GROMACS .gro file of N, CA, C and O in nm:
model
  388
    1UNK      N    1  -0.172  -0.705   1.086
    1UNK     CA    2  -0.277  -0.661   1.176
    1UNK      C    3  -0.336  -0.531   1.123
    1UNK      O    4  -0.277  -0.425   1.102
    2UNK      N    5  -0.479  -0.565   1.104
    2UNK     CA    6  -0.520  -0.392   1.056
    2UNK      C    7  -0.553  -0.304   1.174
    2UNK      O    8  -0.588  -0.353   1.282
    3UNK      N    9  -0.542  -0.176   1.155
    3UNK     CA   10  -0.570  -0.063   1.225
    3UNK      C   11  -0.719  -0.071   1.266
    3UNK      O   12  -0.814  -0.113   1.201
    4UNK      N   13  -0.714  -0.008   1.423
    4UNK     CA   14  -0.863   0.002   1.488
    4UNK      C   15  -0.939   0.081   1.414
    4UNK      O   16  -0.870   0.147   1.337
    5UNK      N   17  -1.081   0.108   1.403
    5UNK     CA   18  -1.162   0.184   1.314
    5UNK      C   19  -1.151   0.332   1.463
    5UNK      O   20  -1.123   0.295   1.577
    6UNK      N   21  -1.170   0.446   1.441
    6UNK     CA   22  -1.176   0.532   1.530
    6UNK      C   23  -1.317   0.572   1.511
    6UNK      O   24  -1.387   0.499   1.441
    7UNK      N   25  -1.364   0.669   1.559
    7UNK     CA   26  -1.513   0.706   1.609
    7UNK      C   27  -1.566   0.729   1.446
    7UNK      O   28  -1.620   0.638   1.384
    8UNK      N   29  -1.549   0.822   1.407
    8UNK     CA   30  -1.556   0.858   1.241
    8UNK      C   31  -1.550   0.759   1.139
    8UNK      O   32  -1.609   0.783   1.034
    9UNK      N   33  -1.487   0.649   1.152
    9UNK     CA   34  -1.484   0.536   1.105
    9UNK      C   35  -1.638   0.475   1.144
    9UNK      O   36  -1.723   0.451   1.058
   10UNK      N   37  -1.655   0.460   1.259
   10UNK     CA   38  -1.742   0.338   1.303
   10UNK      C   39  -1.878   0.396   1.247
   10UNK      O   40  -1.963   0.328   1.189
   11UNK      N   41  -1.885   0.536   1.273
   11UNK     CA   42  -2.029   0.644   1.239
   11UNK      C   43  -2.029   0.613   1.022
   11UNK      O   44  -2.126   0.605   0.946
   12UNK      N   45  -1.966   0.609   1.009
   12UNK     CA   46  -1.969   0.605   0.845
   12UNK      C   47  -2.010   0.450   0.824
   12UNK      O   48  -2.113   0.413   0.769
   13UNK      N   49  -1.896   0.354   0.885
   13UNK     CA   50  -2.003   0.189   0.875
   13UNK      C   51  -2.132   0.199   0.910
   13UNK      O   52  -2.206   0.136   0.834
   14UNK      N   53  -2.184   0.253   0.995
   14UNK     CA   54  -2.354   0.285   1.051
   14UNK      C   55  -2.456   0.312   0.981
   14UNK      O   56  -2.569   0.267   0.969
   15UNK      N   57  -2.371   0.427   0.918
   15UNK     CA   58  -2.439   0.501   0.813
   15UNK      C   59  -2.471   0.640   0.916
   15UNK      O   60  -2.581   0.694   0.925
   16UNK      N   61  -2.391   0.667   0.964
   16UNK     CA   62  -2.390   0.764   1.058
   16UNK      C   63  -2.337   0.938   0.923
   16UNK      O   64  -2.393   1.046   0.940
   17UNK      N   65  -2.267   0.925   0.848
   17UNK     CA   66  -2.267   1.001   0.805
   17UNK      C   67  -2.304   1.015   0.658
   17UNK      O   68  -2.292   0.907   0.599
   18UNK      N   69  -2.339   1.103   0.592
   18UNK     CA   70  -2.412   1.130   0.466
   18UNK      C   71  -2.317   1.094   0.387
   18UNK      O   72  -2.213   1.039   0.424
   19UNK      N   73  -2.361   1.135   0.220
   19UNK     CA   74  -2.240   1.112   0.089
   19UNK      C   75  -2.195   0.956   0.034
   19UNK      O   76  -2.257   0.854   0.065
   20UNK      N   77  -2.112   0.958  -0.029
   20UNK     CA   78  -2.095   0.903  -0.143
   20UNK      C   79  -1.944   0.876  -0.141
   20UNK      O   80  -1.881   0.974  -0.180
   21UNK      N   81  -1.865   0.767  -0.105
   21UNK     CA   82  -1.735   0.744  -0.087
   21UNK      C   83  -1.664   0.669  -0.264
   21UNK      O   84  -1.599   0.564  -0.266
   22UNK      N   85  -1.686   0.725  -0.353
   22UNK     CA   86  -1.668   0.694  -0.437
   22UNK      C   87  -1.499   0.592  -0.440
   22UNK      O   88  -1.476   0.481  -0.487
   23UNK      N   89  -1.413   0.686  -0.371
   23UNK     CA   90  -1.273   0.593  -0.318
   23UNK      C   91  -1.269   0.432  -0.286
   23UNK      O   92  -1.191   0.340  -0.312
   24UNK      N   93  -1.364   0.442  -0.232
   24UNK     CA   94  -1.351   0.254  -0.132
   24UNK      C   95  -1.530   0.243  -0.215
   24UNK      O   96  -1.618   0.250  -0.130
   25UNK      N   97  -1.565   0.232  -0.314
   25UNK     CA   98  -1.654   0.193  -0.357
   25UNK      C   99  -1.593   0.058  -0.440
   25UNK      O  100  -1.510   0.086  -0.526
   26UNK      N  101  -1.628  -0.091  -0.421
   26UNK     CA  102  -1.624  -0.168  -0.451
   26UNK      C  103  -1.610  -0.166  -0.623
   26UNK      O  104  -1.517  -0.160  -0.704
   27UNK      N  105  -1.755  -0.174  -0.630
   27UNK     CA  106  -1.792  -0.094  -0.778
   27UNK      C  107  -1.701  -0.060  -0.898
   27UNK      O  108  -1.692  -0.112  -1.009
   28UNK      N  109  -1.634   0.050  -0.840
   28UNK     CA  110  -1.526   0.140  -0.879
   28UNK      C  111  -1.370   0.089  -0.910
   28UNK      O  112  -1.285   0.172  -0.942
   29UNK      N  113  -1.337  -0.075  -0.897
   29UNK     CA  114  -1.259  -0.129  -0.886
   29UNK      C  115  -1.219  -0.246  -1.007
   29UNK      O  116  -1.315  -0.321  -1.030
   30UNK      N  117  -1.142  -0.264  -1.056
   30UNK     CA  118  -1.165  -0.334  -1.154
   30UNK      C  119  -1.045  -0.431  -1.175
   30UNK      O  120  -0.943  -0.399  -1.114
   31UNK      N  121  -1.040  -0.533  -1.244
   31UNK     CA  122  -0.928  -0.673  -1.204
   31UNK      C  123  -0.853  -0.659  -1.283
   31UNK      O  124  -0.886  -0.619  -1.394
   32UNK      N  125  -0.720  -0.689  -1.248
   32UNK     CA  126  -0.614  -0.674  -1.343
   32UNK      C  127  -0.476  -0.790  -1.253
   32UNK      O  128  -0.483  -0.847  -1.144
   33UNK      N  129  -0.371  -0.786  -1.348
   33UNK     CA  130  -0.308  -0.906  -1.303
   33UNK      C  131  -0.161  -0.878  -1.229
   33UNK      O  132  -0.065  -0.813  -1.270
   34UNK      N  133  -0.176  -0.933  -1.136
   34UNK     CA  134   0.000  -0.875  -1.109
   34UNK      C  135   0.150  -0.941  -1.199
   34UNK      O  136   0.128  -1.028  -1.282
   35UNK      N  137   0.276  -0.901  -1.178
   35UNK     CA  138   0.341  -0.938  -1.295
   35UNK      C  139   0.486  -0.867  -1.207
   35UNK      O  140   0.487  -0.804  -1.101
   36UNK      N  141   0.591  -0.903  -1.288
   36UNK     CA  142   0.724  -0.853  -1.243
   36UNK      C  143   0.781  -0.894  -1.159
   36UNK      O  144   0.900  -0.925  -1.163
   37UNK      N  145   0.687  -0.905  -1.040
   37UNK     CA  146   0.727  -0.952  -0.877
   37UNK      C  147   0.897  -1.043  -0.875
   37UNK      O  148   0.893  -1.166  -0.883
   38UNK      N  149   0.985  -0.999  -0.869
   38UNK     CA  150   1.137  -1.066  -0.846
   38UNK      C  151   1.092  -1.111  -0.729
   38UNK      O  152   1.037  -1.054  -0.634
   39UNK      N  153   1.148  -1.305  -0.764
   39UNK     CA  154   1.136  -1.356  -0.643
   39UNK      C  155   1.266  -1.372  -0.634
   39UNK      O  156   1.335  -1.388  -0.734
   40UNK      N  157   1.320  -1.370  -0.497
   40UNK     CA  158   1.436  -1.378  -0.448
   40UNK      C  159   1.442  -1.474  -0.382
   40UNK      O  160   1.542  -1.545  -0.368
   41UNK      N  161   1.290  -1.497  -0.309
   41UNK     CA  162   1.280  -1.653  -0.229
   41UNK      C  163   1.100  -1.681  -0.248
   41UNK      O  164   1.038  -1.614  -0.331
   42UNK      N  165   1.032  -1.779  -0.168
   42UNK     CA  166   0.909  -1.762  -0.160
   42UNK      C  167   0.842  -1.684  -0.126
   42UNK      O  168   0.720  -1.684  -0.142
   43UNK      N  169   0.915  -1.587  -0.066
   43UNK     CA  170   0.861  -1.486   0.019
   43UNK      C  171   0.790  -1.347  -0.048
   43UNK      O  172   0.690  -1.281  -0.017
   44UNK      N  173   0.899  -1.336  -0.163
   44UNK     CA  174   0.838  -1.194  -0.220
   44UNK      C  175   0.747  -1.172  -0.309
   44UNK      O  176   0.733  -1.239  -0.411
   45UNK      N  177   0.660  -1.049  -0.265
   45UNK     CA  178   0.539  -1.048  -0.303
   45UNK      C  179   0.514  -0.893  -0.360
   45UNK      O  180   0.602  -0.808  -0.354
   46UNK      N  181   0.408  -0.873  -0.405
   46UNK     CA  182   0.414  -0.692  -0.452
   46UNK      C  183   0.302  -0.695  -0.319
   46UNK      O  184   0.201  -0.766  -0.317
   47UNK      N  185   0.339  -0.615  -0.224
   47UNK     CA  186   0.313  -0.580  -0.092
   47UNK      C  187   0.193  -0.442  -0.119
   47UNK      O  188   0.211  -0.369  -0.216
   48UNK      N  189   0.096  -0.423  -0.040
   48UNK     CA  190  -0.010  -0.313  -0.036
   48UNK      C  191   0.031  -0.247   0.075
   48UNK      O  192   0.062  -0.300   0.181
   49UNK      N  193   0.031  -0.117   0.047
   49UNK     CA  194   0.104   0.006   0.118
   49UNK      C  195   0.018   0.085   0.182
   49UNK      O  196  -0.099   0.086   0.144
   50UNK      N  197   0.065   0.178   0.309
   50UNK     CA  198  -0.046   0.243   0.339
   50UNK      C  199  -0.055   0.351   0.300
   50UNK      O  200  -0.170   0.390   0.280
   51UNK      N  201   0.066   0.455   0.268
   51UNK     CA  202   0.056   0.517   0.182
   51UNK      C  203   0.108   0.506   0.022
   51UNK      O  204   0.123   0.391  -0.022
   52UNK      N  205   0.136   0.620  -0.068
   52UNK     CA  206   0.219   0.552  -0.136
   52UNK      C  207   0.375   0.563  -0.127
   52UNK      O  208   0.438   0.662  -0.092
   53UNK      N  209   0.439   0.408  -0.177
   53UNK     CA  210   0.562   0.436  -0.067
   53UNK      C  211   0.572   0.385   0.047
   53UNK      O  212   0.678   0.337   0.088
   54UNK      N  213   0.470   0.389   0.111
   54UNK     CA  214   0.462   0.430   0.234
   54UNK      C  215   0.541   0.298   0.299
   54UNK      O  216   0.628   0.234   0.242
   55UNK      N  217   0.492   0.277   0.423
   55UNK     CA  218   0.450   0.182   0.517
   55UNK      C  219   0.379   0.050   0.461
   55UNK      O  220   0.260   0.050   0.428
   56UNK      N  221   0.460  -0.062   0.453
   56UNK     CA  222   0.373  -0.217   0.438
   56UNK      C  223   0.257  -0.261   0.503
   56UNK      O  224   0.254  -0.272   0.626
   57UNK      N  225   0.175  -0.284   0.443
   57UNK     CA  226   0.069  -0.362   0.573
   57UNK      C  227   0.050  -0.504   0.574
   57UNK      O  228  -0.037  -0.573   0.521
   58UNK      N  229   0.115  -0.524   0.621
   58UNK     CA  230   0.171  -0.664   0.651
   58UNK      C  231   0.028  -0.773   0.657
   58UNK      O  232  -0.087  -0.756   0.697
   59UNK      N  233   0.096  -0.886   0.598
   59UNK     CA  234   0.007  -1.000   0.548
   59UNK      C  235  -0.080  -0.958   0.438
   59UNK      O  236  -0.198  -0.991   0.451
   60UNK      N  237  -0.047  -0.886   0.323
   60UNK     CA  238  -0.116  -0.848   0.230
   60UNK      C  239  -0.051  -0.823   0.096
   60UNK      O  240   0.005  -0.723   0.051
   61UNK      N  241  -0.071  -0.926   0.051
   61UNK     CA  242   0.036  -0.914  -0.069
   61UNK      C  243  -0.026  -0.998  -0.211
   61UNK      O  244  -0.137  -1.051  -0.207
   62UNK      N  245   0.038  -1.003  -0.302
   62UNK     CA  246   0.000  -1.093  -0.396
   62UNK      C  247   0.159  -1.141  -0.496
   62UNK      O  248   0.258  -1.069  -0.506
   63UNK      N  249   0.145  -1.272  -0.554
   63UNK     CA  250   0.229  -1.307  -0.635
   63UNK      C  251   0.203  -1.271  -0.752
   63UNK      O  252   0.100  -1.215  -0.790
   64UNK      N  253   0.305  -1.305  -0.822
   64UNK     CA  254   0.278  -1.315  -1.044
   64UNK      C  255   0.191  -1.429  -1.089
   64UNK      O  256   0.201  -1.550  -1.064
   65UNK      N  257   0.102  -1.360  -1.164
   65UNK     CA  258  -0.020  -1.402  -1.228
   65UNK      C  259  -0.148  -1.383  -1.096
   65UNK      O  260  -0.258  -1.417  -1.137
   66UNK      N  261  -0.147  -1.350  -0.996
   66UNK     CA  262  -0.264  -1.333  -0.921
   66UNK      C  263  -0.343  -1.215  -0.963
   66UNK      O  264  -0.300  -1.107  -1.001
   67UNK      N  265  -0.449  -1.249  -0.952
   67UNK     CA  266  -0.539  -1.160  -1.002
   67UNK      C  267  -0.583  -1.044  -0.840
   67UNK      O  268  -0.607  -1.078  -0.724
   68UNK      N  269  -0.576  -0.886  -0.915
   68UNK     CA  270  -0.527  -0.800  -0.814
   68UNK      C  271  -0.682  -0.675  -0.843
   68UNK      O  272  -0.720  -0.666  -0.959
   69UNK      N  273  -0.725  -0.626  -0.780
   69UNK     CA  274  -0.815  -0.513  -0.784
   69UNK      C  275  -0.782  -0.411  -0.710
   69UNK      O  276  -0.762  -0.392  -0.590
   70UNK      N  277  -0.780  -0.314  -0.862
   70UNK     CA  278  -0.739  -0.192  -0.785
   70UNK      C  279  -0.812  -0.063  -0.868
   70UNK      O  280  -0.829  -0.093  -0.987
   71UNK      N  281  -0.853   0.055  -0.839
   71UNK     CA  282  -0.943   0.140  -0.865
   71UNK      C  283  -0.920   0.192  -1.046
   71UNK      O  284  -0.825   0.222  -1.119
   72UNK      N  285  -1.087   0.178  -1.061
   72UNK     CA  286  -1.041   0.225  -1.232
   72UNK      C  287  -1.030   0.345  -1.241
   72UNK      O  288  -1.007   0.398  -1.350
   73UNK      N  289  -1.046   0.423  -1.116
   73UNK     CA  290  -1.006   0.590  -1.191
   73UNK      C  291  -0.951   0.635  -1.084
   73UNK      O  292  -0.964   0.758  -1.082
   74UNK      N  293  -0.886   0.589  -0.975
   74UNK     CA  294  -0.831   0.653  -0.881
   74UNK      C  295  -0.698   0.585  -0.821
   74UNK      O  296  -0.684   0.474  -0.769
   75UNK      N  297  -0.580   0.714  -0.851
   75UNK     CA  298  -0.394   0.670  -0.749
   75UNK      C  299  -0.363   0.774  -0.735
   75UNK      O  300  -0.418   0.877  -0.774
   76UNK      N  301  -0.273   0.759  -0.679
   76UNK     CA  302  -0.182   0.921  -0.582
   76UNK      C  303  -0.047   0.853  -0.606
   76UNK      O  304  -0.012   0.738  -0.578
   77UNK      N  305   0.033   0.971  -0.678
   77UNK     CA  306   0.114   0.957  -0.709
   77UNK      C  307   0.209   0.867  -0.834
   77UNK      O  308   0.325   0.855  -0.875
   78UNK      N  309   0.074   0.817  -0.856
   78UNK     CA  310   0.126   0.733  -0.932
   78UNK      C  311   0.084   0.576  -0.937
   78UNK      O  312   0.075   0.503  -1.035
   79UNK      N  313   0.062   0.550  -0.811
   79UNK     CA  314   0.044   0.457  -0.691
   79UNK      C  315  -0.091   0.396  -0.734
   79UNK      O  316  -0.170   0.488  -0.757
   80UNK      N  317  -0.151   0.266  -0.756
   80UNK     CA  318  -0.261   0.214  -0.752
   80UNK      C  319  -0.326   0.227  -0.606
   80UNK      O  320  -0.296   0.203  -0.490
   81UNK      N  321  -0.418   0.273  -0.672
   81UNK     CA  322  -0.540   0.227  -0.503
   81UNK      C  323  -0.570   0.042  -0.504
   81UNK      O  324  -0.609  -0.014  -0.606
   82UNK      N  325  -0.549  -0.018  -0.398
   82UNK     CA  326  -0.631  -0.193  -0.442
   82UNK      C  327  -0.670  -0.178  -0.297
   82UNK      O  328  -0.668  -0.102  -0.200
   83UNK      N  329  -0.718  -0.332  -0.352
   83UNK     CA  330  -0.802  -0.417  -0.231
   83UNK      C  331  -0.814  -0.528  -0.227
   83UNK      O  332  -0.847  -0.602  -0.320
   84UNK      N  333  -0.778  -0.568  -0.080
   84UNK     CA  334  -0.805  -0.735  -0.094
   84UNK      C  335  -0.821  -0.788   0.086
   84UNK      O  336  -0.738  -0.752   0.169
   85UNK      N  337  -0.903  -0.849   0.109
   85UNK     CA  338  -0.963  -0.898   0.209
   85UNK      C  339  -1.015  -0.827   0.333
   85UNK      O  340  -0.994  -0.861   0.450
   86UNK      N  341  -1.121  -0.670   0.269
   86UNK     CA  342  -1.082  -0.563   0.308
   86UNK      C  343  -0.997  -0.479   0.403
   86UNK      O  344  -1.017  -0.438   0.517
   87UNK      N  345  -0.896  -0.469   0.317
   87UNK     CA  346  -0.766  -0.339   0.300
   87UNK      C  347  -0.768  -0.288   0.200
   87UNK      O  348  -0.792  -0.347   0.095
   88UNK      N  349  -0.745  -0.176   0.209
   88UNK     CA  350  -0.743  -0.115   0.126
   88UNK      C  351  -0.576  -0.026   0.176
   88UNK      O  352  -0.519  -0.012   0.284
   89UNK      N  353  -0.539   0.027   0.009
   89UNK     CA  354  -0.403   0.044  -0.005
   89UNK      C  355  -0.347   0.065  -0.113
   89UNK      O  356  -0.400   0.010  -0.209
   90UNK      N  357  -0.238   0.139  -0.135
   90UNK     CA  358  -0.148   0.145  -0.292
   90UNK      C  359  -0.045  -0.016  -0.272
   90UNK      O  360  -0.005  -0.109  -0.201
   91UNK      N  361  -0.050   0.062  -0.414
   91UNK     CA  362   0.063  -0.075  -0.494
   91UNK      C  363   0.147  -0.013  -0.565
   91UNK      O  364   0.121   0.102  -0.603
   92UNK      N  365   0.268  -0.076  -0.599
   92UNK     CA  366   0.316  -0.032  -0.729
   92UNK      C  367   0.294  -0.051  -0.856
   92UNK      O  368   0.313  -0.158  -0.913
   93UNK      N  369   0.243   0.073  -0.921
   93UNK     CA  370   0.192   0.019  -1.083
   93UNK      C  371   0.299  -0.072  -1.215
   93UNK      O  372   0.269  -0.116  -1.326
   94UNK      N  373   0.422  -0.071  -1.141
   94UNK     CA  374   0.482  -0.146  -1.215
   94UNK      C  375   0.516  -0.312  -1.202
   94UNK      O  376   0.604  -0.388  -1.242
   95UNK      N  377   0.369  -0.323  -1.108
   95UNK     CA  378   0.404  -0.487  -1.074
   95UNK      C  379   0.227  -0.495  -1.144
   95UNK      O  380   0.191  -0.610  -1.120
   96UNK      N  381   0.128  -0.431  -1.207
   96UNK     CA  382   0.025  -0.460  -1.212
   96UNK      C  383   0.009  -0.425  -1.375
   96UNK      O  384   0.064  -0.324  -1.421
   97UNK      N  385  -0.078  -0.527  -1.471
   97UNK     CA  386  -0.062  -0.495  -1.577
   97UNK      C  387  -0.179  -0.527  -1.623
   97UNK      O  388  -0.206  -0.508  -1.741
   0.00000   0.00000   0.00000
């Protein structure tokens, strides 16, 4: 389940506020493949985080060999920025190659 948009959220979809979100710019994102993923059962997946580390956001994941987008010049910590069915979120860079 994704998170409600709050007021600041909804004003920026509008176009309520000025600038240039270079972060969540589509654009800015580029394809690469996932890989490593230990399956233990059907289940496991390289999971998108809310931070890095962080918190899972559940129903968002990808297997080995799926093709994964995640930012060509931007992570924290280490951490890929991706995206997929808009969410946005880290990954671990050692499942993405």
């Amino acid at each position: 389940m994704m998170d409600k948009m709050n007021e600041k959220d909804l004003k920026n979809v509008a176009g309520g506020q000025g600038g240039y979100d270079r972060i969540h710019d589509l654009s800015c994102f580029i394809q690469r493949t996932v890989c490593n993923v230990i399956h233990y059962d059907d289940t496991a997946c390289l999971t998108l985080r809310k931070t890095p580390n962080g918190l899972i956001i559940p129903n968002v994941g990808w297997q080995n060999g799926d093709t994964i987008l995640v930012h060509g010049s931007y992570s924290e910590d280490g951490w890929l920025f991706a995206y997929k069915n808009g969410v946005f979120g880290y990954v671990n860079p050692n499942n993405v190659r």
